Tab-separated table of C-alpha atoms and ligand atoms in Angstrom:
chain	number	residue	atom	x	y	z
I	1	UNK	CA	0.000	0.000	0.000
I	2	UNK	CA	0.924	3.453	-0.902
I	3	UNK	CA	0.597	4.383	2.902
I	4	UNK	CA	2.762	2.067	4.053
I	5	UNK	CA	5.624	3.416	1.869
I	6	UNK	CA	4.915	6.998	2.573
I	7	UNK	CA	4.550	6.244	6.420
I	8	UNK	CA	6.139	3.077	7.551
I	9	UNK	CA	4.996	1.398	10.699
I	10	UNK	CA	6.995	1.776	13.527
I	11	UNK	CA	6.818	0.490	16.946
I	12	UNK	CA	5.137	2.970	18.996
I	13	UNK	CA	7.547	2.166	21.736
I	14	UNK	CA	11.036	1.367	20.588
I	15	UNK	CA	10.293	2.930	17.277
I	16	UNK	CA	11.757	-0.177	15.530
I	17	UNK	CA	10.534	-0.490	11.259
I	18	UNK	CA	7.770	-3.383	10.402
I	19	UNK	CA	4.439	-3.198	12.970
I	20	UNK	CA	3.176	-1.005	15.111
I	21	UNK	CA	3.813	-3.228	18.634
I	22	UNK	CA	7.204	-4.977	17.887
I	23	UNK	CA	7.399	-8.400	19.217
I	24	UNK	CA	10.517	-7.242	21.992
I	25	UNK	CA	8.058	-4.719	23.186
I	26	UNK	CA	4.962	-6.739	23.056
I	27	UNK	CA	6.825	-9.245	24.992
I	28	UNK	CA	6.941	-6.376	28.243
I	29	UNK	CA	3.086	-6.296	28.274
I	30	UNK	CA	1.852	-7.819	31.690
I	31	UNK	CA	-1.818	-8.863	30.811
I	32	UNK	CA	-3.656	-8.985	34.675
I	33	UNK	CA	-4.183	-12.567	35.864
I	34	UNK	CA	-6.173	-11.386	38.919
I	35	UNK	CA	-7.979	-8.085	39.856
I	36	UNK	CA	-7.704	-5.924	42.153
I	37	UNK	CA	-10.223	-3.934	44.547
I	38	UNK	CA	-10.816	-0.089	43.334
I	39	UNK	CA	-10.763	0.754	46.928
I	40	UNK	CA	-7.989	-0.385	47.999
I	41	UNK	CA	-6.058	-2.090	45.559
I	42	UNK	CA	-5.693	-5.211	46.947
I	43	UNK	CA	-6.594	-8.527	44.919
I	44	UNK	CA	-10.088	-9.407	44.862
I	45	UNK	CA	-12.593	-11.748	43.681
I	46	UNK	CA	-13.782	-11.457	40.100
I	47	UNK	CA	-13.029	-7.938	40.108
I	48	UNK	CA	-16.022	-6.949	42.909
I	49	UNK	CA	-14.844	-4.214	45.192
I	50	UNK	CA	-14.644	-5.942	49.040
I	51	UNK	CA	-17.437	-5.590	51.286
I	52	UNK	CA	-15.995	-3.662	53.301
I	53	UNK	CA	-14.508	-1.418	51.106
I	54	UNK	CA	-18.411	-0.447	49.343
I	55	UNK	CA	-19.860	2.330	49.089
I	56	UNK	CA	-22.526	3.876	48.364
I	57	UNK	CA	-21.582	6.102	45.683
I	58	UNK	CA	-18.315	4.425	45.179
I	59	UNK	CA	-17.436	1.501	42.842
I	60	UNK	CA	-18.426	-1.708	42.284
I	61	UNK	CA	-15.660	-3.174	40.660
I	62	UNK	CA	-12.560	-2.806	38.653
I	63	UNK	CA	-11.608	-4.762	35.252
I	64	UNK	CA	-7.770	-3.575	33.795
I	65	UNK	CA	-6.746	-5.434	30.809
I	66	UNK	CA	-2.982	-4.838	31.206
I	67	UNK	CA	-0.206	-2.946	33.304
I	68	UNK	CA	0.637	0.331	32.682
I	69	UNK	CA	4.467	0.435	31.573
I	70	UNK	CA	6.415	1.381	28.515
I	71	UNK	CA	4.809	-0.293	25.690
I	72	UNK	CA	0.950	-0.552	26.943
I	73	UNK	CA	1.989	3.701	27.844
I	74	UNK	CA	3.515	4.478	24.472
I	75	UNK	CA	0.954	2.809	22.271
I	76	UNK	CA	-1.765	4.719	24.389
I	77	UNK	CA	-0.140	7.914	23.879
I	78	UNK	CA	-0.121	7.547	20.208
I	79	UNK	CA	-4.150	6.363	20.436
I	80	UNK	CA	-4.318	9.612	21.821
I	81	UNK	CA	-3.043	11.560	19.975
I	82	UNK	CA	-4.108	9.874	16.921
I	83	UNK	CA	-0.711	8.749	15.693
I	84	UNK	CA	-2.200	4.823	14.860
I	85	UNK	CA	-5.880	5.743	14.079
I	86	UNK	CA	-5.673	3.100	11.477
I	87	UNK	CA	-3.886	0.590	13.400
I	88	UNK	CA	-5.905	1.050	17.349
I	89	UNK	CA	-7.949	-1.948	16.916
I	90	UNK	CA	-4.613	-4.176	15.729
I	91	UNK	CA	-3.281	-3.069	18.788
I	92	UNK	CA	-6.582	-3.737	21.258
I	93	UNK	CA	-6.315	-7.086	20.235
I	94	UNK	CA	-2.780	-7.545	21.432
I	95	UNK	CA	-3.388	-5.828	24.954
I	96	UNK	CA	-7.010	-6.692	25.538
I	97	UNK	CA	-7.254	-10.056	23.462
I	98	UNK	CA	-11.045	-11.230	25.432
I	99	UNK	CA	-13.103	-10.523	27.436
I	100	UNK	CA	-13.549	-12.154	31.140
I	101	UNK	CA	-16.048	-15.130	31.700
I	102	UNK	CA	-16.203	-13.359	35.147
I	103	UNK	CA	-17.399	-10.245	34.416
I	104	UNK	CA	-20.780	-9.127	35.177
I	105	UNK	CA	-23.768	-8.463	32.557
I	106	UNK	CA	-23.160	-4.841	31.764
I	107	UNK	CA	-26.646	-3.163	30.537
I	108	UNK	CA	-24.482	-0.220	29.345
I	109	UNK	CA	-21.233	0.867	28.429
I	110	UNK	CA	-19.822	4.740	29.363
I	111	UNK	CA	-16.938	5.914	28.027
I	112	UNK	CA	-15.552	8.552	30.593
I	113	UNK	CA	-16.303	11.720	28.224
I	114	UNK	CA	-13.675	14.403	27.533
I	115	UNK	CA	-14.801	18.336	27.357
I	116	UNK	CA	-16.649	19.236	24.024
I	117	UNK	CA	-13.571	21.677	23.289
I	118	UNK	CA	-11.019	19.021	23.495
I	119	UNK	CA	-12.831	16.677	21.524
I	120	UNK	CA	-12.995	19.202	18.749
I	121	UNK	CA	-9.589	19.798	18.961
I	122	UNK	CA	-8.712	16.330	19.222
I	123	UNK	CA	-11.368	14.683	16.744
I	124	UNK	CA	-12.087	11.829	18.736
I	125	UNK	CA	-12.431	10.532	22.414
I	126	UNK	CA	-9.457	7.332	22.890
I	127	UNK	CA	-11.875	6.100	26.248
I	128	UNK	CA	-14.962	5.788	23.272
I	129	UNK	CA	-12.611	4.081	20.708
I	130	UNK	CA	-11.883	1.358	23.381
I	131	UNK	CA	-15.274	1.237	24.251
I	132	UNK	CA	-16.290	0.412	20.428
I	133	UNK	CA	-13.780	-2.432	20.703
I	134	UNK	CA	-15.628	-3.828	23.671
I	135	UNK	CA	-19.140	-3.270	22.367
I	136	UNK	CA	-17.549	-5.767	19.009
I	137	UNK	CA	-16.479	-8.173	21.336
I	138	UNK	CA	-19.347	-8.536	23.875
I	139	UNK	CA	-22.595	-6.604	21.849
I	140	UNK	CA	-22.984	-4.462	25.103
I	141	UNK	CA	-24.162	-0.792	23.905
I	142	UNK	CA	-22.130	2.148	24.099
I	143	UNK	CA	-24.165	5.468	25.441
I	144	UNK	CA	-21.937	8.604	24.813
I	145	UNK	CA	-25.323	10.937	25.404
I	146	UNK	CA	-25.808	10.858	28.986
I	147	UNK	CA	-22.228	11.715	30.542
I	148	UNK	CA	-21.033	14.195	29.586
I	149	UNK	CA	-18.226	16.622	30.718
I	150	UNK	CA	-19.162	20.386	31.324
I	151	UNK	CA	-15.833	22.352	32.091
I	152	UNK	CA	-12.447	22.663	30.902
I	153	UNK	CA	-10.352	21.604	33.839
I	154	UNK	CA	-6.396	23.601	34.736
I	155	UNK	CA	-4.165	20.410	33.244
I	156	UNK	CA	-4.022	17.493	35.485
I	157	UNK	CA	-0.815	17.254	35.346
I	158	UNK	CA	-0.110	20.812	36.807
I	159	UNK	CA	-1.989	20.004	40.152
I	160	UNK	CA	-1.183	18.217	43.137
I	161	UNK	CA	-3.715	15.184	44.089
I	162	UNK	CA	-6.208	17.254	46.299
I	163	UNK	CA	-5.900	20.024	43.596
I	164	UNK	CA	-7.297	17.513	41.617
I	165	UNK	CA	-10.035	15.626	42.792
I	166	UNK	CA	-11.486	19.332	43.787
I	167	UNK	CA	-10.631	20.434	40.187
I	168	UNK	CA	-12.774	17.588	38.617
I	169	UNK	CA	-15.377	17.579	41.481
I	170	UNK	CA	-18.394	19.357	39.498
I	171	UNK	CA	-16.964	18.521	35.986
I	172	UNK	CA	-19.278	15.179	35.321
I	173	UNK	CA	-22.726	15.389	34.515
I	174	UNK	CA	-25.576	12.455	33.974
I	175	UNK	CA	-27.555	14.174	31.603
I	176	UNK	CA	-30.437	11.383	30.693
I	177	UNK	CA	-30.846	9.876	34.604
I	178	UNK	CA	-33.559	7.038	32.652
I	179	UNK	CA	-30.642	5.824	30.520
I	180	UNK	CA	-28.843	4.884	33.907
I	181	UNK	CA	-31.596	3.966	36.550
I	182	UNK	CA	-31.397	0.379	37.412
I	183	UNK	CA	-28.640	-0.232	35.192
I	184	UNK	CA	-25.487	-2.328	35.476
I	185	UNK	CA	-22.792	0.389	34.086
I	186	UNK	CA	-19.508	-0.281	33.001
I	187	UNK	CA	-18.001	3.135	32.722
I	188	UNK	CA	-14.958	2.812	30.225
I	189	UNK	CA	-11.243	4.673	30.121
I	190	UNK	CA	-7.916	3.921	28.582
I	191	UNK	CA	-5.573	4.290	30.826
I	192	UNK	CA	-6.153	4.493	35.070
I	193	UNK	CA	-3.577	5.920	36.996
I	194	UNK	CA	-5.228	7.302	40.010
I	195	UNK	CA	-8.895	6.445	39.657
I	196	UNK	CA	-9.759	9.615	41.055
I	197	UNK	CA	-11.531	10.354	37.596
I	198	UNK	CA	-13.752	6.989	37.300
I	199	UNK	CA	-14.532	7.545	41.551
I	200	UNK	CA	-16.605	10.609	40.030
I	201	UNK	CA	-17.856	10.096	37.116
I	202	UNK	CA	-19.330	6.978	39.683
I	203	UNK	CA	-20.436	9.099	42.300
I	204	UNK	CA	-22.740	11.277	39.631
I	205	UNK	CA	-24.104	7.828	38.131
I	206	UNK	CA	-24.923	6.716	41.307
I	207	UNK	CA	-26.775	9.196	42.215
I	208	UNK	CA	-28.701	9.184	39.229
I	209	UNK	CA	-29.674	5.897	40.633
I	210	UNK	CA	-27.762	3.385	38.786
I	211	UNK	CA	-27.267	0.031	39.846
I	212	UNK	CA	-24.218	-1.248	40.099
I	213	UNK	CA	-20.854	0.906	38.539
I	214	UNK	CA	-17.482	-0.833	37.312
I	215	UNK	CA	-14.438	0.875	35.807
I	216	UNK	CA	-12.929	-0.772	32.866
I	217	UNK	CA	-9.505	0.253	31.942
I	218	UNK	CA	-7.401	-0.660	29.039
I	219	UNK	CA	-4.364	-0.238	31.062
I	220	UNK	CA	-3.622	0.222	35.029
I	221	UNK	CA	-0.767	1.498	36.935
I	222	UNK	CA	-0.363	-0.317	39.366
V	301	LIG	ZN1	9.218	-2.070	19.898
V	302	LIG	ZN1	-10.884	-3.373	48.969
């Protein structure tokens, strides 16, 4: 192909000619063998959040799909930023290969939704394209109308934790509370480092009355 001449594929990680995840690099992804508790990060069963660790608005349980480190990082990155548009499902399949037998009957998935200017700018939301990939594998819809994101935050990066979780306090809204009542969510994100922003985006849901609220993450530092 044309394309392939004019842009070669490179590793997204070591940068190394041919595909797009080099074998040396793919061989550094850590796919999960056991889940941890959003709470408190300790391993659980099937992914539910401890007893004693629930909450009422908090989270039900926790699905990652792989660690967080160099190559799961770099080929998130260049999701983001839209450097492999072509080539994100090629590399889904390598870090998130199936879905768990455990995992509870979702009614719904959420991508976690980025600000309407941002997505202009950026054309696209990475947390919905890894959501489409799910809804292919496992037929579970994807709602994008109800959460939705209302203000521009100060970049996360520039703030200290509490800074943080105050900055992104109000910034999730449940617009449609029918599309969520009763429902078994599974609210969707690339890349969880904290967890601070699936803790609110699960507090608003919840108090819209849904169900039962799980974050699903591509990728998980942990
Ligand atoms: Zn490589
Ligand atoms: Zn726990």
């Amino acid at each position: 192909m044309i394309l392939d001449y004019l842009f070669p594929k490179r590793c997204v990680s070591c940068k190394k000619l041919g595909k797009y995840l080099c074998e040396k690099c793919q061989t550094y992804i850590r796919h999960f063998n056991f889940t941890v508790c959003p709470i408190c990060d300790r391993p659980t069963y099937d992914g539910k959040t401890h007893p004693v660790c629930q909450s009422p608005f908090g989270l039900d349980g926790f699905l990652a799909f792989v660690q967080y480190e160099d190559s799961s990082a770099s080929f998130s990155k260049a999701v983001k930023y839209g450097r492999i548009r072509e080539a994100t499902t090629e590399g889904y399949r390598i870090l998130a290969p199936s879905w768990p037998a455990f995992a509870p009957k979702f009614d719904l998935f959420l991508p976690i939704p980025l600000h309407p200017k941002k997505l202009a700018l950026r054309g696209f939301n990475q947390a919905e394209l890894f959501a489409k990939y799910l809804n292919i594998q496992t037929k579970i819809p994807i709602n994008t109308r109800t959460l939705i994101k209302i203000r521009e935050t100060t970049p996360q990066a520039s703030l200290r934790l509490k800074e943080r979780k105050h900055n992104m306090e109000q910034g999730y809204v449940c617009l449609y509370k029918k599309d969520v009542q009763n429902k078994i969510i599974g609210l969707v994100d690339d890349v969880a480092t904290t967890r601070t922003t699936l803790s609110l985006a699960c507090q608003v849901l919840k108090k819209a009355h849904a169900k039962a609220v799980w974050g699903i993450v591509l990728a998980h530092k942990f």
